[in-house]
Amino acid sequence: MTEPLITLKNFFERARDGALTGVRCGKCGALAIPPKEFCESCHQRAWEPVALSGQGTIASYTIIRVAPARHAAEAPYAVAVVKLKEGVSLLGRIVDMPLDKLQVGLPVKFRPLVSKDQTTVGFGPA
Amino acid sequence: MRRAAVIGVGVTKFGKHDRTSAELFAEAARDALADAELPPSAVQALYYGNVVGGETEKQLHTGPQAASVLGIPTVPTTRFEAACASSHAAFRHAVMEVAAGLSDVVLVGGAERVLNVSTAEATEYFAYASDAVWEQSVGLTFPGVFALIARAHMTKHGTTEEQMAHVAVKNHRHGALNPKAQFQKEITLEEVLASAYVADPLKLYDCCPFTDGGAAVVLVSEEIARRRRRAIWVLGSAAASDSMLMHDKRDLARVPATERAAAAAYRQAGLGPENVDVVELHDCFTIAEIVATEGLGLFEPGSGGIAAEKGWTSLGGKVPVNTSGGLKAKGHPIGATGAAQIVEVVTQLRGEAGPRQVEGARIGLTHTLGGNTATVLVSLFGRD
Ligand SMILES: [Zn+2]
C-alpha cells in the first residue's frame, strides 16, 4: 500500500508527536523536507517517506534581538539551520540552551514546539 | 532583438516622507521624464515595483494607482513584487518589451513607504518575504536570514565582524557625497562595532535602514536613443532564482542566484567582471555586499571580506562599489531600490556624479537581491 502524500498538514501532525518525516527520491536517492512535488535533483516524482532521527548539528545560527511584532515578547531568541544526521537540513527555534553557548557544530535534537493551534520546528539539547 | 537604452533618470530624496508611495514614485517619474526630454504622453507602458503597500498603506493595485497619480492612467501598467528586487524585475521585463519591438518608450520604477509604521510592524512585513510556514513561524527575520549567511561565511572563510564593519564605513563615506541619501554622514569602525546586535553577528550598523522613497528610469528603443547624447545602453539584464527555504540552500555562505544571474548578464553583454568600472549592488546588510562581490566575480570566493578591509571597493579602489552610499547609507525603499541603483549607475556612466564620480567609468553593473536570496537580478550598462 502506498504511503499518503506528505503534506504540510500531516508533516506537522507527525511533528507534534515528535516524529520528523522526510521524503527520499526513489530514483536518485535525494533526501528532502516535504512538501515537494518533483525531486529538484532528477525531476522525477518517486518519493518515499522516511523517518528522520531528529539528531543533528548547528550549521548556522543567529540570535534575533529585534523581532517581528508577533514574536516581540519572545526576544531574544535563537534560530538555527540544523544539518540532520541523515544529511538534510531544517530551520528551527533553539530552546533550553544558553544563547551565549551556541556555536556552529553543536549537537542538537528536534523538539516540536506546540502552542494551542500550531506546531513549529524547535531544537533542544542533544 | 532591438537594443534598449536609458535616457532619463529620477529619484526622490530617501528617508521619511509624509507622502504616499504613489506620490513618491510620481515625483521621481516626473524628474526622469524631464531628464529624458519626453512628455508624459510619450510613455507607452509602466513597469512598477512595490512590495508592502498592502500592509503599510492598505493599498493593492499599486501599479495603476501610481500611473493615475502621475497622470498617465490609460497606460498599460504592471506591478511587480519580487521582494527587494521588485523594480529591477520590472526593469528586466521592460527591456524585453522594448527589445521585442512592442514599445519604444517604457517608464520603469518603484516606490515604498514604511516609516509610517513601527519597527516591529515593518520587521514583520519584511519577513513576509520568507516562507510563512517554515520560517516566519519560528520568528526568522530579514536581518536573521543574513545573519545565518554571515555566520556561515565567517565559519567557512574566516570573515570577521570588523571586515563587515568596513563595508558600513565605506558606504556611509560614499553616502555623505550623495544629496539624495538618507544618511549623509560618515561613521567610524568603532561606532559600527559598538552598535547593538540586531541578529547576531549583525549589528545595527550592519543593517540598512527602513526608508520611504521612489525612483524611476525612462527606457527607450535604439532609434530614439541614437538621437540622445547622454543615452546609456542596456548591455545585459538577467534574472535567477534559488530555493525559497534557508534549509534547502546547500551552502549558506554563497548566493547561487547571484552567480547565475551574473553569468547570464555577462554572457549577454559579452563582458566579464574585469570589464566593470562601477557597481551598485545589494548591500541590505554588510555581509550581503561581501557575498555579492564574490558572486559577481569581482573577487574570489571567500575574499570579499578582505576586499572590504583593503578598500578595494571604495571610491578610488580597484572597483568602486555602491558609490551612491548603497542601501546601507542611501537607504532601501524596497520597491524602488532596483530602479534607484540604475539611476546611480546611469549617472556615473554619464559622468554626472559630481564628488563621487568614478573617473572614466564606461561599464556599470547593478545587482539586486530579493528577500531570502531566492531572487537576484543583474544588469549591465555602457556608454557609447
Ligand atoms: Zn531524484
PDB file of C-alpha atoms in Angstrom, chain B residues 153 167 170 258-259 262 266 273 279 281-283 286-308 312-313 319-322 365 367:
ATOM      1  CA  HIS B 153      30.660  32.891   5.788  1.00  0.00           C
ATOM      2  CA  VAL B 167      31.510  47.862   4.346  1.00  0.00           C
ATOM      3  CA  LYS B 170      32.766  52.803   3.237  1.00  0.00           C
ATOM      4  CA  THR B 258      23.791  35.976  -7.912  1.00  0.00           C
ATOM      5  CA  GLU B 259      26.320  33.723  -9.622  1.00  0.00           C
ATOM      6  CA  ALA B 262      25.734  37.473 -13.275  1.00  0.00           C
ATOM      7  CA  TYR B 266      27.916  38.904 -18.660  1.00  0.00           C
ATOM      8  CA  PRO B 273      33.763  41.092 -14.216  1.00  0.00           C
ATOM      9  CA  VAL B 279      28.921  48.662  -9.341  1.00  0.00           C
ATOM     10  CA  LEU B 281      24.953  46.060  -5.549  1.00  0.00           C
ATOM     11  CA  HIS B 282      22.517  44.878  -2.933  1.00  0.00           C
ATOM     12  CA  ASP B 283      24.031  45.686   0.465  1.00  0.00           C
ATOM     13  CA  THR B 286      27.153  44.406   5.146  1.00  0.00           C
ATOM     14  CA  ILE B 287      27.614  40.655   4.671  1.00  0.00           C
ATOM     15  CA  ALA B 288      25.332  40.847   1.619  1.00  0.00           C
ATOM     16  CA  GLU B 289      27.834  43.198  -0.056  1.00  0.00           C
ATOM     17  CA  ILE B 290      30.719  40.860   0.740  1.00  0.00           C
ATOM     18  CA  VAL B 291      28.938  37.798  -0.662  1.00  0.00           C
ATOM     19  CA  ALA B 292      27.721  39.757  -3.715  1.00  0.00           C
ATOM     20  CA  THR B 293      31.214  40.967  -4.650  1.00  0.00           C
ATOM     21  CA  GLU B 294      32.242  37.297  -4.692  1.00  0.00           C
ATOM     22  CA  GLY B 295      29.154  36.080  -6.576  1.00  0.00           C
ATOM     23  CA  LEU B 296      29.574  38.773  -9.257  1.00  0.00           C
ATOM     24  CA  GLY B 297      33.125  37.540  -9.812  1.00  0.00           C
ATOM     25  CA  LEU B 298      34.748  40.799  -8.681  1.00  0.00           C
ATOM     26  CA  PHE B 299      36.731  38.880  -6.053  1.00  0.00           C
ATOM     27  CA  GLU B 300      37.499  35.226  -5.374  1.00  0.00           C
ATOM     28  CA  PRO B 301      35.009  33.248  -3.242  1.00  0.00           C
ATOM     29  CA  GLY B 302      35.833  33.912   0.410  1.00  0.00           C
ATOM     30  CA  SER B 303      37.857  37.066  -0.229  1.00  0.00           C
ATOM     31  CA  GLY B 304      35.047  39.617  -0.178  1.00  0.00           C
ATOM     32  CA  GLY B 305      35.794  40.485   3.441  1.00  0.00           C
ATOM     33  CA  ILE B 306      39.447  41.133   2.649  1.00  0.00           C
ATOM     34  CA  ALA B 307      38.435  43.313  -0.321  1.00  0.00           C
ATOM     35  CA  ALA B 308      36.280  45.434   2.004  1.00  0.00           C
ATOM     36  CA  TRP B 312      39.325  47.714  -2.944  1.00  0.00           C
ATOM     37  CA  THR B 313      35.589  48.524  -3.213  1.00  0.00           C
ATOM     38  CA  VAL B 319      36.276  48.539  -8.416  1.00  0.00           C
ATOM     39  CA  PRO B 320      34.153  51.146  -6.635  1.00  0.00           C
ATOM     40  CA  VAL B 321      31.036  49.548  -5.161  1.00  0.00           C
ATOM     41  CA  ASN B 322      27.941  51.472  -4.084  1.00  0.00           C
ATOM     42  CA  LEU B 365      26.627  46.868 -13.202  1.00  0.00           C
ATOM     43  CA  HIS B 367      22.725  43.781  -8.738  1.00  0.00           C
TER      44      HIS B 367
END
